[in-house]
Amino acid sequence: MASVRFETVSKVYGADSRALSDFSLDVEDGEFVVLVGPSGCGKSTTLRVLAGLEEATAGRVFIDHTDITDETPSKRDIAMVFQNYALYPHMTVFDNMAFSLKMRKLPKEEIKKSVMETADILGITEYLHRKPKALSGGQRQRVALGRAIVRHPKVFLFDEPLSNLDAKLRVQMRNELARLHSRLKATMIYVTHDQAEAMTLGDRIVVLKDGYIQQVAPPLEVYNNPCNRFVAGFIGSPAMNFFKAVVSNNELSLLNGSLEAAETANGIYTVGVRPEDILVSPQGQFSFSVEVVETLGNEKVVIGVTGSGEQITARCRPDVDIHPGGELHFDVRMNKIHLFSVQGDERKI
Ligand SMILES: Nc1ncnc2c1ncn2[C@@H]1O[C@H](COP(=O)(O)OP(=O)(O)OP(=O)(O)O)[C@@H](O)[C@H]1O
Ligand SMILES: [Mg+2]
C-alpha cells in the first residue's frame, strides 16, 4: 500500500492532442479515489501516466513520496485492471492468476496458497482449471481482479472494469469491490464515466472535464455543493434541472413564479434544482406540461416542458395520478437550489 501524488502533470499526445492539464492530486494510503468524467476527459491517460504506460509531458508523479516519473512500469509495483479483462486466453484461470508470481520466481507452494486464498475471496475456486473463454463476463472480471490482488501491489488502478457487465452484475461487482477495498485496505484509483459508480465507491471523487480537474471532494459534498454547472449536471441521475432566473430586489423570478432571495445580488443567474427538490403538490406555485411519465415502481419520473420552454424532470411518489398531456404543479425546495453565474458557470451560492 502507498500514497500517490500527482504534481501539475500534463500530457500532450503528439504535437497538439492535449489530454491532461495541470493535474495535481494527493491520494492517501488506503484511499479509494474515483476519477469520473465524460468520454475523452483524460481519465485513462491519468492512470496510464501513473502506471508508466505513458510519459508525462510535464509534472512529476510520486508513489510513497518517491519520484517515479522516470521509472519503468515494472518497477512501479502497480496493478491495473481493464474493462476488457486482458486475460491470457491459452492459460487456465489458475495460471492467469499465478503468472506474475511465477515471473517473480516465488516458491510454488507460496504461489498456490496465494492463488487459492484469492480465488476463495472472489468465489472463483471452482473455475481455477478452466480457460477464460469458458467463463462468463462477470467471472472473467473476477479473474482479472484476482490476478491483480495476488500481486499485493502498492496501488490498484481500475479502468472502467465493470463496463462490459450487464446492469445487475455491475451493481453486484460494485458491491464486491467496495467490500474488497475495506478488506484489503489498499490504495485504489478507479476510473468510470458512470456517476453512480463514482458516488457509491469513492472515498473521494475527482470530476474531470477536457483534461482539467473540476472538483475533488467526498461524494456527498460533490452532490450537495457542486462547484460549477458542469459538475452539477454530471453528478446525479436524473440530472439536475437548470432554469434561467433573474434576481431583482431580493426576489428570484424563475419559470412562472418567484421566490424570495435575500442577500443575492441583482442579476441574471442559472438556477439548478435537483429532480427530488421539485415538490409536487396541487397547490404548487409553479407548473409544467407533462410529456413523459416513467413508472419505476418505487417512484415516477416525470419529464416535461415549462411555460418558458425549458426542459424539466421531477421525481414523485408512484401513486401520483399524472399522465402525458397533463399539468403538474410543484414548489421548489428553496434551501436546496443552486445558483450559478450565467457567464462563467461557477457556483454563486
Ligand atoms: N495515443 C493517443 N494519441 C492522441 N490522442 C490521444 C491518445 N490517447 C488519448 N488521446 C486523446 O486524449 C484525450 C483523453 O483520452 P483518454 O483516453 O484519457 O480519455 P478517457 O477519459 O479515458 O475517455 P473514455 O471514457 O472514452 O475512455 C482524448 O481526447 C483522446 O482523444
Ligand atoms: Mg478511458
Coordinates of C-alpha atoms and ligand atoms in Angstrom, one line a residue:
M1 CA 0.0 0.0 0.0
A2 CA 1.1 3.5 -0.7
S3 CA 0.2 7.1 -1.1
V4 CA 0.2 8.7 -4.6
R5 CA 0.9 12.2 -5.6
F6 CA 0.4 13.9 -9.0
E7 CA 2.2 17.3 -9.2
T8 CA 1.0 19.6 -12.0
V9 CA 1.0 16.7 -14.5
S10 CA 0.2 17.5 -18.1
K11 CA 0.0 15.1 -21.1
V12 CA 0.0 16.1 -24.7
Y13 CA -0.1 13.3 -27.2
G14 CA 1.8 14.0 -30.4
A15 CA 2.0 17.7 -31.4
D16 CA -1.2 19.1 -30.0
S17 CA -3.6 16.5 -28.6
R18 CA -3.8 17.8 -25.0
A19 CA -5.3 15.1 -22.8
L20 CA -4.4 16.3 -19.3
S21 CA -3.6 19.8 -17.9
D22 CA -2.1 20.8 -14.6
F23 CA -3.4 17.7 -12.9
S24 CA -2.5 17.8 -9.1
L25 CA -3.9 15.3 -6.7
D26 CA -2.8 13.6 -3.4
V27 CA -4.2 10.1 -2.8
E28 CA -3.8 8.9 0.7
D29 CA -2.5 5.5 1.7
G30 CA -5.5 3.1 1.6
E31 CA -7.9 5.6 0.0
F32 CA -10.4 4.8 -2.8
V33 CA -10.4 7.7 -5.3
V34 CA -12.7 7.7 -8.3
L35 CA -11.9 9.7 -11.4
V36 CA -15.1 10.5 -13.3
G37 CA -16.0 12.5 -16.3
P38 CA -17.3 12.2 -19.9
S39 CA -15.5 10.3 -22.7
G40 CA -12.2 11.8 -23.7
C41 CA -11.8 13.9 -20.5
G42 CA -8.4 12.3 -19.6
K43 CA -9.3 9.5 -17.2
S44 CA -7.4 6.7 -18.8
T45 CA -4.5 9.0 -19.5
T46 CA -4.2 9.8 -15.8
L47 CA -4.0 6.1 -14.9
R48 CA -1.6 5.3 -17.8
V49 CA 0.8 8.1 -16.7
L50 CA 0.7 6.7 -13.1
A51 CA 1.3 3.2 -14.4
G52 CA 4.2 4.4 -16.6
L53 CA 2.5 3.3 -19.8
E54 CA 2.6 6.9 -21.0
E55 CA 5.2 9.5 -20.3
A56 CA 4.0 12.8 -18.7
T57 CA 4.7 15.8 -20.8
A58 CA 5.2 17.9 -17.7
G59 CA 4.9 17.5 -14.0
R60 CA 6.0 14.8 -11.5
V61 CA 4.4 11.6 -10.1
F62 CA 5.2 10.2 -6.7
I63 CA 4.5 6.9 -5.0
D64 CA 5.1 6.9 -1.3
H65 CA 7.0 10.2 -1.6
T66 CA 9.4 8.7 -4.1
D67 CA 9.5 10.4 -7.5
I68 CA 8.7 7.6 -10.0
T69 CA 8.1 9.9 -13.1
D70 CA 11.0 8.3 -15.0
E71 CA 10.8 4.8 -13.5
T72 CA 9.9 1.9 -15.8
P73 CA 6.4 0.4 -15.4
S74 CA 7.7 -2.9 -13.9
K75 CA 9.5 -1.0 -11.1
R76 CA 6.3 0.9 -10.0
D77 CA 4.6 -2.1 -8.4
I78 CA 1.1 -1.1 -9.7
A79 CA -1.6 -3.5 -10.8
M80 CA -4.1 -2.4 -13.4
V81 CA -7.5 -3.9 -14.2
F82 CA -9.1 -3.1 -17.5
Q83 CA -12.6 -3.1 -19.0
N84 CA -11.6 -5.9 -21.4
Y85 CA -10.1 -8.1 -18.7
A86 CA -6.9 -8.7 -20.8
L87 CA -6.6 -12.3 -19.6
Y88 CA -4.2 -14.8 -21.3
P89 CA -6.6 -16.9 -23.4
H90 CA -4.4 -20.0 -23.5
M91 CA -3.8 -20.2 -19.8
T92 CA -6.2 -21.6 -17.1
V93 CA -7.6 -19.3 -14.5
F94 CA -5.1 -20.6 -12.0
D95 CA -2.2 -19.9 -14.4
N96 CA -3.6 -16.4 -15.2
M97 CA -3.6 -15.6 -11.6
A98 CA -0.3 -17.2 -10.8
F99 CA 1.6 -15.7 -13.8
S100 CA 3.1 -12.6 -12.2
L101 CA 4.1 -14.6 -9.1
K102 CA 5.9 -17.2 -11.3
M103 CA 7.7 -14.4 -13.1
R104 CA 8.9 -13.2 -9.7
K105 CA 10.1 -16.8 -9.1
L106 CA 8.2 -17.2 -5.8
P107 CA 8.2 -20.8 -4.4
K108 CA 5.5 -23.0 -5.9
E109 CA 3.7 -23.6 -2.6
E110 CA 3.5 -19.9 -1.8
I111 CA 2.1 -19.2 -5.2
K112 CA -0.5 -21.9 -4.8
K113 CA -1.5 -20.6 -1.4
S114 CA -1.8 -17.1 -2.6
V115 CA -3.9 -18.0 -5.7
M116 CA -6.2 -20.3 -3.6
E117 CA -6.8 -17.7 -0.9
T118 CA -7.6 -15.0 -3.5
A119 CA -9.9 -17.4 -5.5
D120 CA -11.7 -18.1 -2.3
I121 CA -12.3 -14.3 -1.6
L122 CA -13.6 -13.8 -5.1
G123 CA -15.7 -17.0 -5.3
I124 CA -13.9 -18.5 -8.3
T125 CA -12.3 -21.6 -6.8
E126 CA -14.4 -23.9 -8.9
Y127 CA -13.2 -22.3 -12.1
L128 CA -9.5 -22.4 -11.5
H129 CA -8.9 -25.2 -14.0
R130 CA -11.0 -23.5 -16.8
K131 CA -9.7 -21.3 -19.6
P132 CA -11.1 -17.7 -19.8
K133 CA -13.3 -18.5 -22.8
A134 CA -15.3 -20.9 -20.7
L135 CA -16.2 -18.2 -18.2
S136 CA -19.0 -15.5 -18.2
G137 CA -18.1 -11.8 -18.3
G138 CA -18.5 -11.4 -14.6
Q139 CA -16.3 -14.5 -13.8
R140 CA -13.6 -13.2 -16.2
Q141 CA -13.7 -9.8 -14.4
R142 CA -13.2 -11.6 -11.1
V143 CA -10.2 -13.4 -12.5
A144 CA -8.7 -10.1 -13.7
L145 CA -9.3 -8.8 -10.2
G146 CA -7.7 -11.9 -8.7
R147 CA -4.7 -11.5 -10.9
A148 CA -4.2 -8.0 -9.5
I149 CA -4.8 -9.0 -5.9
V150 CA -2.3 -11.8 -5.7
R151 CA 0.4 -9.4 -6.5
H152 CA -0.1 -7.3 -3.4
P153 CA 0.7 -4.2 -5.4
K154 CA 1.3 -0.8 -3.9
V155 CA -1.6 0.7 -5.8
F156 CA -4.6 -0.8 -7.7
L157 CA -5.7 1.0 -10.8
F158 CA -9.1 0.2 -12.4
D159 CA -10.0 1.5 -15.8
E160 CA -13.8 1.1 -16.2
P161 CA -13.6 -2.5 -15.1
L162 CA -17.3 -3.1 -14.9
S163 CA -18.4 -1.5 -18.2
N164 CA -18.8 -4.8 -20.1
L165 CA -21.1 -6.3 -17.5
D166 CA -24.9 -6.2 -17.5
A167 CA -26.7 -3.8 -15.2
K168 CA -27.4 -6.3 -12.4
L169 CA -23.9 -7.8 -12.4
R170 CA -22.4 -4.3 -12.4
V171 CA -24.1 -3.5 -9.2
Q172 CA -23.1 -6.8 -7.6
M173 CA -19.5 -6.4 -8.7
R174 CA -19.5 -2.8 -7.5
N175 CA -20.6 -4.0 -4.0
E176 CA -17.9 -6.7 -4.1
L177 CA -15.3 -4.1 -5.0
A178 CA -16.4 -2.0 -2.1
R179 CA -16.1 -5.0 0.2
L180 CA -12.7 -5.9 -1.2
H181 CA -11.5 -2.4 -0.6
S182 CA -12.4 -2.4 3.1
R183 CA -10.9 -5.9 3.4
L184 CA -7.6 -5.2 1.7
K185 CA -7.4 -1.5 2.8
A186 CA -5.4 -0.9 -0.4
T187 CA -4.9 2.3 -2.3
M188 CA -7.2 2.2 -5.3
I189 CA -7.7 4.6 -8.1
Y190 CA -10.8 3.8 -10.2
V191 CA -11.9 5.3 -13.5
T192 CA -15.5 5.4 -14.6
H193 CA -17.9 7.6 -16.6
D194 CA -20.7 6.3 -14.5
Q195 CA -21.6 8.8 -11.8
A196 CA -23.5 6.2 -9.8
E197 CA -20.3 4.1 -9.6
A198 CA -18.3 7.2 -8.6
M199 CA -20.8 8.1 -5.8
T200 CA -21.1 4.6 -4.3
L201 CA -17.4 3.6 -4.5
G202 CA -15.3 6.6 -3.9
D203 CA -14.0 8.0 -0.6
R204 CA -13.4 11.0 -2.8
I205 CA -14.4 11.8 -6.3
V206 CA -12.3 13.7 -8.9
V207 CA -14.5 15.2 -11.6
L208 CA -12.6 15.8 -14.8
K209 CA -13.6 17.8 -17.9
D210 CA -11.4 18.3 -21.0
G211 CA -8.3 17.3 -19.1
Y212 CA -8.9 19.7 -16.2
I213 CA -9.9 18.8 -12.7
Q214 CA -13.2 20.5 -11.8
Q215 CA -13.7 19.3 -8.2
V216 CA -12.2 16.9 -5.7
A217 CA -14.4 16.1 -2.7
P218 CA -16.2 13.3 -1.0
P219 CA -19.3 12.1 -2.9
L220 CA -21.9 13.9 -0.9
E221 CA -20.0 17.1 -0.9
V222 CA -19.9 16.9 -4.7
Y223 CA -23.6 16.1 -4.9
N224 CA -24.7 18.8 -2.4
N225 CA -22.2 21.5 -3.3
P226 CA -21.1 21.1 -7.0
C227 CA -18.5 23.8 -7.7
N228 CA -19.9 24.6 -11.2
R229 CA -22.7 23.9 -13.6
F230 CA -20.8 21.1 -15.3
V231 CA -20.3 19.1 -12.1
A232 CA -23.9 19.8 -11.0
G233 CA -25.2 18.4 -14.3
F234 CA -22.8 15.4 -14.4
I235 CA -23.3 14.0 -10.9
G236 CA -26.8 12.9 -10.1
S237 CA -29.4 10.9 -12.0
P238 CA -31.8 12.0 -13.3
A239 CA -29.7 15.1 -13.9
M240 CA -30.2 18.4 -12.2
N241 CA -32.6 20.9 -13.9
F242 CA -31.3 24.2 -15.0
F243 CA -33.5 27.3 -15.4
K244 CA -32.8 30.9 -16.3
A245 CA -33.6 33.2 -13.4
V246 CA -33.5 36.9 -12.6
V247 CA -32.8 38.4 -9.2
S248 CA -34.2 41.8 -8.5
N249 CA -34.6 43.4 -5.1
N250 CA -34.4 40.1 -3.1
E251 CA -36.8 38.3 -5.4
L252 CA -35.8 35.5 -7.7
S253 CA -38.1 35.2 -10.7
L254 CA -38.0 31.8 -12.5
L255 CA -40.4 29.8 -14.6
N256 CA -43.9 31.1 -14.0
G257 CA -43.4 32.3 -10.4
S258 CA -41.0 33.8 -8.0
L259 CA -39.1 33.0 -4.8
E260 CA -37.6 35.1 -2.0
A261 CA -33.8 35.5 -2.5
A262 CA -32.4 37.7 0.3
E263 CA -28.7 38.6 0.1
T264 CA -28.4 37.7 -3.6
A265 CA -27.0 40.4 -5.9
N266 CA -29.3 41.6 -8.6
G267 CA -28.6 40.0 -12.0
I268 CA -29.2 37.0 -14.3
Y269 CA -28.4 33.5 -13.0
T270 CA -28.8 29.9 -13.9
V271 CA -30.7 28.1 -11.1
G272 CA -30.1 24.4 -10.6
V273 CA -32.8 22.2 -9.0
R274 CA -32.4 18.5 -8.5
P275 CA -35.4 16.4 -9.5
E276 CA -36.0 15.4 -5.9
D277 CA -36.2 19.0 -4.8
I278 CA -39.2 19.6 -7.0
L279 CA -42.1 19.1 -4.6
V280 CA -45.1 18.0 -6.5
S281 CA -48.4 19.4 -5.0
P282 CA -51.7 20.5 -6.4
Q283 CA -51.3 23.9 -4.7
G284 CA -47.7 24.4 -6.0
Q285 CA -47.0 27.9 -7.4
F286 CA -45.1 26.6 -10.4
S287 CA -46.3 24.2 -13.1
F288 CA -45.2 22.4 -16.3
S289 CA -46.8 20.4 -19.1
V290 CA -46.1 16.7 -18.8
E291 CA -44.6 14.9 -21.8
V292 CA -43.3 11.6 -20.5
V293 CA -44.1 9.6 -17.3
E294 CA -41.6 6.9 -16.3
T295 CA -43.2 4.5 -13.9
L296 CA -40.3 2.9 -11.9
G297 CA -42.3 1.1 -9.2
N298 CA -40.8 2.9 -6.3
E299 CA -41.3 6.4 -7.9
K300 CA -42.4 8.2 -11.0
V301 CA -40.0 10.3 -13.0
V302 CA -42.0 13.0 -14.8
I303 CA -40.4 14.8 -17.8
G304 CA -42.0 17.9 -19.4
V305 CA -41.6 21.4 -20.5
T306 CA -42.2 24.7 -18.7
G307 CA -44.2 27.6 -20.0
S308 CA -41.0 29.4 -20.9
G309 CA -39.9 26.3 -22.9
E310 CA -37.4 24.9 -20.5
Q311 CA -37.0 21.1 -20.1
I312 CA -37.8 19.8 -16.6
T313 CA -37.6 16.5 -14.8
A314 CA -39.3 15.8 -11.4
R315 CA -39.4 12.7 -9.2
C316 CA -42.6 12.0 -7.4
R317 CA -44.4 9.2 -5.4
P318 CA -45.6 6.2 -7.5
D319 CA -49.3 6.9 -6.6
V320 CA -49.4 10.5 -8.0
D321 CA -52.0 10.5 -10.8
I322 CA -50.3 12.1 -13.7
H323 CA -50.3 11.4 -17.4
P324 CA -48.7 12.9 -20.6
G325 CA -50.6 15.9 -21.7
G326 CA -51.4 16.9 -18.1
E327 CA -50.2 19.8 -16.0
L328 CA -48.0 19.2 -12.9
H329 CA -48.0 21.7 -10.1
F330 CA -45.0 22.0 -7.8
D331 CA -43.0 24.0 -5.4
V332 CA -39.2 24.2 -5.2
R333 CA -37.3 23.2 -2.0
M334 CA -35.7 26.6 -1.7
N335 CA -32.8 25.7 0.6
K336 CA -31.6 23.2 -1.9
I337 CA -31.4 25.3 -5.0
H338 CA -28.0 26.0 -6.6
L339 CA -27.2 29.4 -8.2
F340 CA -24.6 29.6 -11.0
S341 CA -23.4 32.6 -12.8
V342 CA -24.5 32.6 -16.4
Q343 CA -21.2 33.6 -17.9
G344 CA -18.6 31.6 -16.0
D345 CA -20.9 28.8 -14.8
E346 CA -19.2 28.9 -11.4
R347 CA -21.3 28.5 -8.3
K348 CA -22.7 31.6 -6.7
I349 CA -24.5 30.3 -3.7
Ligands
LIG1 N1 -2.4 7.9 -28.2 C1 -3.1 9.0 -28.4 N2 -2.8 9.9 -29.3 C2 -3.5 11.1 -29.5 N3 -4.5 11.4 -28.7 C3 -4.9 10.6 -27.7 C4 -4.2 9.3 -27.5 N4 -4.8 8.7 -26.4 C5 -5.8 9.5 -26.0 N5 -5.8 10.7 -26.7 C6 -6.7 11.8 -26.6 O1 -6.6 12.3 -25.2 C7 -7.8 12.6 -24.7 C8 -8.1 11.8 -23.4 O2 -8.1 10.5 -23.7 P1 -8.4 9.4 -22.5 O3 -8.3 8.1 -23.2 O4 -7.6 9.7 -21.4 O5 -9.9 9.7 -22.2 P2 -10.9 8.9 -21.2 O6 -11.4 10.0 -20.2 O7 -10.3 7.7 -20.7 O8 -12.2 8.6 -22.2 P3 -13.1 7.3 -22.3 O9 -14.1 7.5 -21.2 O10 -13.7 7.4 -23.7 O11 -12.2 6.1 -22.1 C9 -8.9 12.3 -25.7 O12 -9.2 13.5 -26.4 C10 -8.2 11.4 -26.7 O13 -8.6 11.5 -28.0
MG2 MG -10.7 5.7 -21.0

